[in-house]
Amino acid sequence: MAVPRLTAEVLLCHALKCERSYLYAHPERELAELEWLHFGRYLHERLGGKPTQYITRRQEFFGREFTVTPAVLIPRPETEFVVQAALELAPSGARVTDVGCGSGAIAVTLALERPLRVTATEISRPAIEVAAGNAWRLGAPVAFLLCDLLSAVSDRSQDLVVSNPPYVSSEHRETLQREVRDFEPEVALYAGPTGFEIYERLIAEAARVLRPGGWLVMELGYNGRDRVLSLLGGAWRDTRVVPDLAGIPRVLAARNAGTGGTFPA
Ligand code: GLN
């Protein structure tokens, strides 16, 4: 949040355990000593670069409030385009797996927006604990698997695989904002020296677990489109790319070209 006044208000509300409207309704309100202490600590943390969301432990996504800790990537608004694409491609009852679920933002949202059979995988145990907590708190029926990518998912068992994989090149580390580089989990950000290493494995594993005609929906990083398209190769069809609000190609969807099945949409 690069908006100092808003950030200060959000942190003050966190210290006072109140809504922002309360600050304007009660301008005469003085802070108790403990509230000053909390507020001061939050400001100090924010000045040190810690993202506001890791201080308040909250981030809104698709109209719902998710708990976030430094074990998970803070859900980004552009990832809502990934959810939107998956919702358009997955009919009710579809078997959907979110790979590398982090906070659970994608998996939980899908399960709450549509009657889908949602599974979420994650390699980080502290992250999957956050995701399961979000599913429980928001009442989302999601099954969680602690595993690498799709290694615990059976062959041809899924109608749709969705993922916001790590796609930052470890060589671009220094170009990231301090808030991201120094505070967000490396396992969620970096794929390897090129940034495309996880896509490569994910595409191969998705081809294995998707039934013929099933969709793979992935978030793209800045400048990711052409390279990821070339990784798809010939085993995929009906490829489409959706831009985000900034006009950046953000979502790539493609169908498993294997034969022998039908899948609506
Ligand atoms: N979008 C994140 C960023 O701002 C990266 C997330 C990812 O690698 N999937 O850097």
Tab-separated table of C-alpha atoms and ligand atoms in Angstrom:
chain	number	residue	atom	x	y	z
A	1	MET	CA	0.000	0.000	0.000
A	2	ALA	CA	1.798	3.100	-1.180
A	3	VAL	CA	-0.817	5.385	0.321
A	4	PRO	CA	0.576	6.751	3.605
A	5	ARG	CA	-2.619	8.143	5.065
A	6	LEU	CA	-4.634	5.029	4.270
A	7	THR	CA	-1.873	2.808	5.637
A	8	ALA	CA	-1.734	4.838	8.862
A	9	GLU	CA	-5.508	4.590	9.228
A	10	VAL	CA	-5.533	0.845	8.599
A	11	LEU	CA	-2.793	0.333	11.186
A	12	LEU	CA	-4.522	2.619	13.692
A	13	CYS	CA	-7.729	0.628	13.233
A	14	HIS	CA	-5.766	-2.543	13.780
A	15	ALA	CA	-4.435	-1.114	17.069
A	16	LEU	CA	-7.908	0.031	18.123
A	17	LYS	CA	-9.676	-3.067	16.762
A	18	CYS	CA	-12.168	-0.852	14.964
A	19	GLU	CA	-13.463	-0.093	11.464
A	20	ARG	CA	-12.097	2.878	9.532
A	21	SER	CA	-15.427	4.707	9.726
A	22	TYR	CA	-15.010	4.771	13.514
A	23	LEU	CA	-11.936	7.017	13.177
A	24	TYR	CA	-14.000	9.656	11.389
A	25	ALA	CA	-17.003	9.279	13.670
A	26	HIS	CA	-14.874	9.712	16.819
A	27	PRO	CA	-12.145	12.265	16.084
A	28	GLU	CA	-12.041	13.207	19.794
A	29	ARG	CA	-11.124	9.709	20.864
A	30	GLU	CA	-7.758	9.483	22.630
A	31	LEU	CA	-5.532	6.458	22.568
A	32	ALA	CA	-4.965	4.391	25.668
A	33	GLU	CA	-1.322	3.673	26.454
A	34	LEU	CA	-1.517	0.126	25.162
A	35	GLU	CA	-3.125	1.319	21.922
A	36	TRP	CA	-0.261	3.784	21.407
A	37	LEU	CA	2.191	0.990	21.976
A	38	HIS	CA	0.528	-1.245	19.413
A	39	PHE	CA	0.128	1.554	16.873
A	40	GLY	CA	3.772	2.564	17.317
A	41	ARG	CA	4.926	-0.983	16.801
A	42	TYR	CA	2.860	-1.386	13.643
A	43	LEU	CA	4.222	1.889	12.213
A	44	HIS	CA	7.741	0.792	13.042
A	45	GLU	CA	7.214	-2.534	11.264
A	46	ARG	CA	5.706	-0.844	8.217
A	47	LEU	CA	8.606	1.635	8.048
A	48	GLY	CA	10.906	-1.370	8.052
A	49	GLY	CA	9.226	-2.533	4.851
A	50	LYS	CA	6.835	-5.145	6.229
A	51	PRO	CA	3.696	-5.212	4.069
A	52	THR	CA	0.620	-3.833	5.827
A	53	GLN	CA	-1.183	-7.123	5.211
A	54	TYR	CA	1.399	-9.055	7.241
A	55	ILE	CA	0.874	-6.618	10.110
A	56	THR	CA	-2.925	-6.784	10.046
A	57	ARG	CA	-2.870	-10.433	8.912
A	58	ARG	CA	-5.659	-9.753	6.455
A	59	GLN	CA	-6.212	-9.322	2.745
A	60	GLU	CA	-9.449	-9.025	0.826
A	61	PHE	CA	-9.783	-11.213	-2.270
A	62	PHE	CA	-12.853	-11.611	-4.474
A	63	GLY	CA	-14.951	-9.846	-1.825
A	64	ARG	CA	-13.891	-12.047	1.081
A	65	GLU	CA	-11.391	-11.537	3.836
A	66	PHE	CA	-8.465	-13.962	3.968
A	67	THR	CA	-5.996	-14.416	6.775
A	68	VAL	CA	-2.420	-14.035	5.583
A	69	THR	CA	0.848	-14.652	7.383
A	70	PRO	CA	4.413	-14.329	6.098
A	71	ALA	CA	4.155	-18.047	5.201
A	72	VAL	CA	1.930	-17.174	2.228
A	73	LEU	CA	2.004	-14.765	-0.692
A	74	ILE	CA	-0.400	-11.865	-0.207
A	75	PRO	CA	-3.235	-12.450	-2.713
A	76	ARG	CA	-3.043	-9.904	-5.553
A	77	PRO	CA	-6.011	-8.320	-7.325
A	78	GLU	CA	-4.750	-9.601	-10.696
A	79	THR	CA	-5.160	-13.168	-9.432
A	80	GLU	CA	-8.913	-12.521	-9.423
A	81	PHE	CA	-8.659	-12.827	-13.219
A	82	VAL	CA	-7.367	-16.371	-12.747
A	83	VAL	CA	-10.396	-17.189	-10.599
A	84	GLN	CA	-12.717	-15.578	-13.133
A	85	ALA	CA	-11.254	-17.637	-15.981
A	86	ALA	CA	-11.513	-20.866	-13.977
A	87	LEU	CA	-15.148	-20.097	-13.112
A	88	GLU	CA	-15.957	-19.573	-16.767
A	89	LEU	CA	-14.398	-22.897	-17.731
A	90	ALA	CA	-15.506	-25.162	-14.867
A	91	PRO	CA	-19.113	-26.364	-14.885
A	92	SER	CA	-20.840	-27.170	-11.584
A	93	GLY	CA	-19.593	-30.428	-10.135
A	94	ALA	CA	-16.225	-30.230	-11.919
A	95	ARG	CA	-13.168	-31.622	-10.163
A	96	VAL	CA	-10.746	-28.772	-9.763
A	97	THR	CA	-7.254	-28.700	-8.262
A	98	ASP	CA	-5.421	-25.518	-7.255
A	99	VAL	CA	-1.679	-26.162	-7.334
A	100	GLY	CA	0.426	-24.313	-4.762
A	101	CYS	CA	-2.564	-22.821	-2.998
A	102	GLY	CA	-0.704	-20.487	-0.612
A	103	SER	CA	-3.344	-18.641	1.421
A	104	GLY	CA	-6.037	-20.676	-0.340
A	105	ALA	CA	-7.429	-17.562	-2.033
A	106	ILE	CA	-8.051	-19.297	-5.389
A	107	ALA	CA	-9.242	-22.677	-4.061
A	108	VAL	CA	-11.492	-21.233	-1.349
A	109	THR	CA	-13.026	-18.665	-3.697
A	110	LEU	CA	-13.767	-21.297	-6.346
A	111	ALA	CA	-15.382	-23.590	-3.774
A	112	LEU	CA	-17.578	-20.765	-2.492
A	113	GLU	CA	-18.570	-19.352	-5.877
A	114	ARG	CA	-19.625	-22.610	-7.478
A	115	PRO	CA	-20.459	-26.175	-6.366
A	116	LEU	CA	-17.127	-27.661	-7.449
A	117	ARG	CA	-15.080	-30.487	-6.016
A	118	VAL	CA	-12.010	-28.523	-5.058
A	119	THR	CA	-8.636	-29.890	-4.012
A	120	ALA	CA	-5.691	-27.669	-3.115
A	121	THR	CA	-2.063	-28.730	-3.024
A	122	GLU	CA	0.815	-26.956	-1.346
A	123	ILE	CA	4.429	-27.880	-0.613
A	124	SER	CA	4.783	-25.587	2.394
A	125	ARG	CA	3.295	-26.887	5.584
A	126	PRO	CA	2.942	-23.481	7.285
A	127	ALA	CA	1.220	-22.212	4.124
A	128	ILE	CA	-1.271	-25.076	3.941
A	129	GLU	CA	-2.146	-24.430	7.566
A	130	VAL	CA	-3.075	-20.851	6.659
A	131	ALA	CA	-5.095	-22.077	3.659
A	132	ALA	CA	-6.951	-24.714	5.690
A	133	GLY	CA	-7.702	-22.060	8.319
A	134	ASN	CA	-9.186	-19.809	5.632
A	135	ALA	CA	-11.276	-22.655	4.204
A	136	TRP	CA	-12.576	-23.469	7.660
A	137	ARG	CA	-13.317	-19.869	8.637
A	138	LEU	CA	-15.062	-19.069	5.343
A	139	GLY	CA	-16.891	-22.414	5.231
A	140	ALA	CA	-15.363	-23.619	1.955
A	141	PRO	CA	-15.350	-27.358	1.207
A	142	VAL	CA	-11.756	-27.861	0.012
A	143	ALA	CA	-9.578	-30.966	0.366
A	144	PHE	CA	-5.923	-30.202	1.054
A	145	LEU	CA	-2.888	-32.214	-0.015
A	146	LEU	CA	0.581	-31.452	1.309
A	147	CYS	CA	2.714	-32.359	-1.718
A	148	ASP	CA	4.904	-31.037	-4.505
A	149	LEU	CA	2.761	-29.693	-7.384
A	150	LEU	CA	0.398	-32.568	-8.385
A	151	SER	CA	2.428	-35.504	-7.103
A	152	ALA	CA	-0.398	-36.748	-4.829
A	153	VAL	CA	-3.124	-36.387	-7.493
A	154	SER	CA	-4.182	-39.375	-9.614
A	155	ASP	CA	-3.879	-39.628	-13.378
A	156	ARG	CA	-6.813	-38.311	-15.430
A	157	SER	CA	-8.777	-37.460	-12.281
A	158	GLN	CA	-9.284	-33.702	-12.796
A	159	ASP	CA	-11.479	-31.531	-15.003
A	160	LEU	CA	-9.515	-28.354	-14.351
A	161	VAL	CA	-6.130	-27.502	-12.887
A	162	VAL	CA	-5.544	-23.924	-11.780
A	163	SER	CA	-2.400	-22.315	-10.418
A	164	ASN	CA	-0.614	-19.112	-9.597
A	165	PRO	CA	2.838	-20.709	-9.604
A	166	PRO	CA	6.116	-19.111	-8.555
A	167	TYR	CA	7.306	-17.331	-11.707
A	168	VAL	CA	9.943	-14.847	-10.660
A	169	SER	CA	13.456	-15.540	-11.923
A	170	SER	CA	15.936	-15.770	-9.071
A	171	GLU	CA	18.081	-13.406	-11.139
A	172	HIS	CA	15.412	-10.718	-10.876
A	173	ARG	CA	15.405	-10.837	-7.107
A	174	GLU	CA	17.009	-7.431	-6.742
A	175	THR	CA	14.418	-5.793	-9.006
A	176	LEU	CA	11.514	-6.705	-6.707
A	177	GLN	CA	10.043	-4.180	-4.304
A	178	ARG	CA	11.541	-4.429	-0.822
A	179	GLU	CA	8.126	-5.416	0.559
A	180	VAL	CA	8.033	-8.427	-1.749
A	181	ARG	CA	11.715	-9.384	-1.772
A	182	ASP	CA	12.352	-9.177	1.950
A	183	PHE	CA	9.017	-10.313	3.333
A	184	GLU	CA	7.071	-12.617	1.010
A	185	PRO	CA	7.902	-16.349	0.960
A	186	GLU	CA	10.656	-17.291	-1.471
A	187	VAL	CA	8.993	-20.646	-2.191
A	188	ALA	CA	5.982	-18.759	-3.574
A	189	LEU	CA	7.993	-16.298	-5.665
A	190	TYR	CA	11.035	-17.882	-7.261
A	191	ALA	CA	10.931	-20.664	-9.811
A	192	GLY	CA	14.663	-20.850	-10.555
A	193	PRO	CA	17.195	-19.038	-12.726
A	194	THR	CA	14.797	-18.505	-15.674
A	195	GLY	CA	11.497	-18.125	-13.812
A	196	PHE	CA	9.848	-20.773	-16.018
A	197	GLU	CA	11.032	-23.904	-14.239
A	198	ILE	CA	7.785	-24.463	-12.321
A	199	TYR	CA	5.609	-23.882	-15.399
A	200	GLU	CA	7.546	-26.586	-17.175
A	201	ARG	CA	6.888	-29.166	-14.456
A	202	LEU	CA	3.356	-27.985	-13.835
A	203	ILE	CA	2.368	-28.304	-17.510
A	204	ALA	CA	3.718	-31.870	-17.654
A	205	GLU	CA	1.964	-32.883	-14.440
A	206	ALA	CA	-1.294	-31.193	-15.447
A	207	ALA	CA	-1.264	-33.194	-18.698
A	208	ARG	CA	-1.081	-36.317	-16.552
A	209	VAL	CA	-3.879	-35.526	-14.044
A	210	LEU	CA	-6.325	-33.812	-16.423
A	211	ARG	CA	-8.845	-35.844	-18.267
A	212	PRO	CA	-8.899	-35.320	-22.021
A	213	GLY	CA	-10.519	-31.953	-22.709
A	214	GLY	CA	-9.783	-30.709	-19.187
A	215	TRP	CA	-8.465	-27.175	-18.735
A	216	LEU	CA	-5.226	-25.864	-17.343
A	217	VAL	CA	-5.514	-22.266	-16.111
A	218	MET	CA	-2.352	-20.473	-14.977
A	219	GLU	CA	-1.359	-16.995	-13.910
A	220	LEU	CA	1.316	-15.376	-16.070
A	221	GLY	CA	4.036	-13.040	-14.867
A	222	TYR	CA	5.024	-9.858	-16.630
A	223	ASN	CA	6.477	-10.895	-20.019
A	224	GLY	CA	5.610	-14.533	-19.398
A	225	ARG	CA	3.191	-15.216	-22.222
A	226	ASP	CA	5.409	-16.210	-25.143
A	227	ARG	CA	7.709	-18.429	-23.183
A	228	VAL	CA	4.851	-20.257	-21.431
A	229	LEU	CA	3.004	-20.677	-24.748
A	230	SER	CA	6.116	-22.297	-26.198
A	231	LEU	CA	6.304	-24.649	-23.204
A	232	LEU	CA	2.766	-25.878	-23.899
A	233	GLY	CA	3.810	-27.647	-27.062
A	234	GLY	CA	1.403	-29.769	-29.070
A	235	ALA	CA	-0.469	-31.551	-26.296
A	236	TRP	CA	-2.815	-28.600	-25.707
A	237	ARG	CA	-5.550	-26.875	-27.708
A	238	ASP	CA	-8.037	-23.967	-27.499
A	239	THR	CA	-5.330	-21.836	-25.918
A	240	ARG	CA	-6.426	-18.410	-24.735
A	241	VAL	CA	-4.770	-15.532	-22.931
A	242	VAL	CA	-6.632	-12.987	-20.792
A	243	PRO	CA	-5.148	-9.559	-19.989
A	244	ASP	CA	-5.464	-7.920	-16.574
A	245	LEU	CA	-6.682	-4.364	-15.939
A	246	ALA	CA	-3.231	-3.029	-16.803
A	247	GLY	CA	-3.450	-4.792	-20.184
A	248	ILE	CA	-0.730	-7.299	-19.216
A	249	PRO	CA	-1.336	-10.887	-20.412
A	250	ARG	CA	-2.177	-12.389	-17.025
A	251	VAL	CA	-4.030	-15.670	-17.480
A	252	LEU	CA	-3.334	-18.518	-19.841
A	253	ALA	CA	-5.876	-21.293	-20.346
A	254	ALA	CA	-5.523	-24.355	-22.556
A	255	ARG	CA	-7.197	-27.745	-22.876
A	256	ASN	CA	-5.574	-31.079	-22.644
A	257	ALA	CA	-5.690	-32.299	-26.240
A	258	GLY	CA	-5.841	-35.978	-25.295
A	259	THR	CA	-8.792	-37.762	-26.887
A	260	GLY	CA	-11.552	-39.885	-25.435
A	261	GLY	CA	-13.510	-37.410	-23.331
A	262	THR	CA	-15.918	-34.530	-23.668
A	263	PHE	CA	-15.990	-31.477	-21.514
A	264	PRO	CA	-18.408	-28.601	-21.846
A	265	ALA	CA	-17.334	-24.983	-22.519
B	1	GLN	N1	2.769	-11.473	-8.681
B	1	GLN	C1	3.842	-11.653	-7.742
B	1	GLN	C2	4.725	-10.419	-7.745
B	1	GLN	O1	4.181	-9.347	-7.661
B	1	GLN	C3	4.590	-12.902	-8.028
B	1	GLN	C4	3.725	-14.060	-7.736
B	1	GLN	C5	4.176	-15.315	-8.347
B	1	GLN	O2	5.355	-15.562	-8.556
B	1	GLN	N2	3.249	-16.130	-8.642
B	1	GLN	O3	5.919	-10.449	-7.812
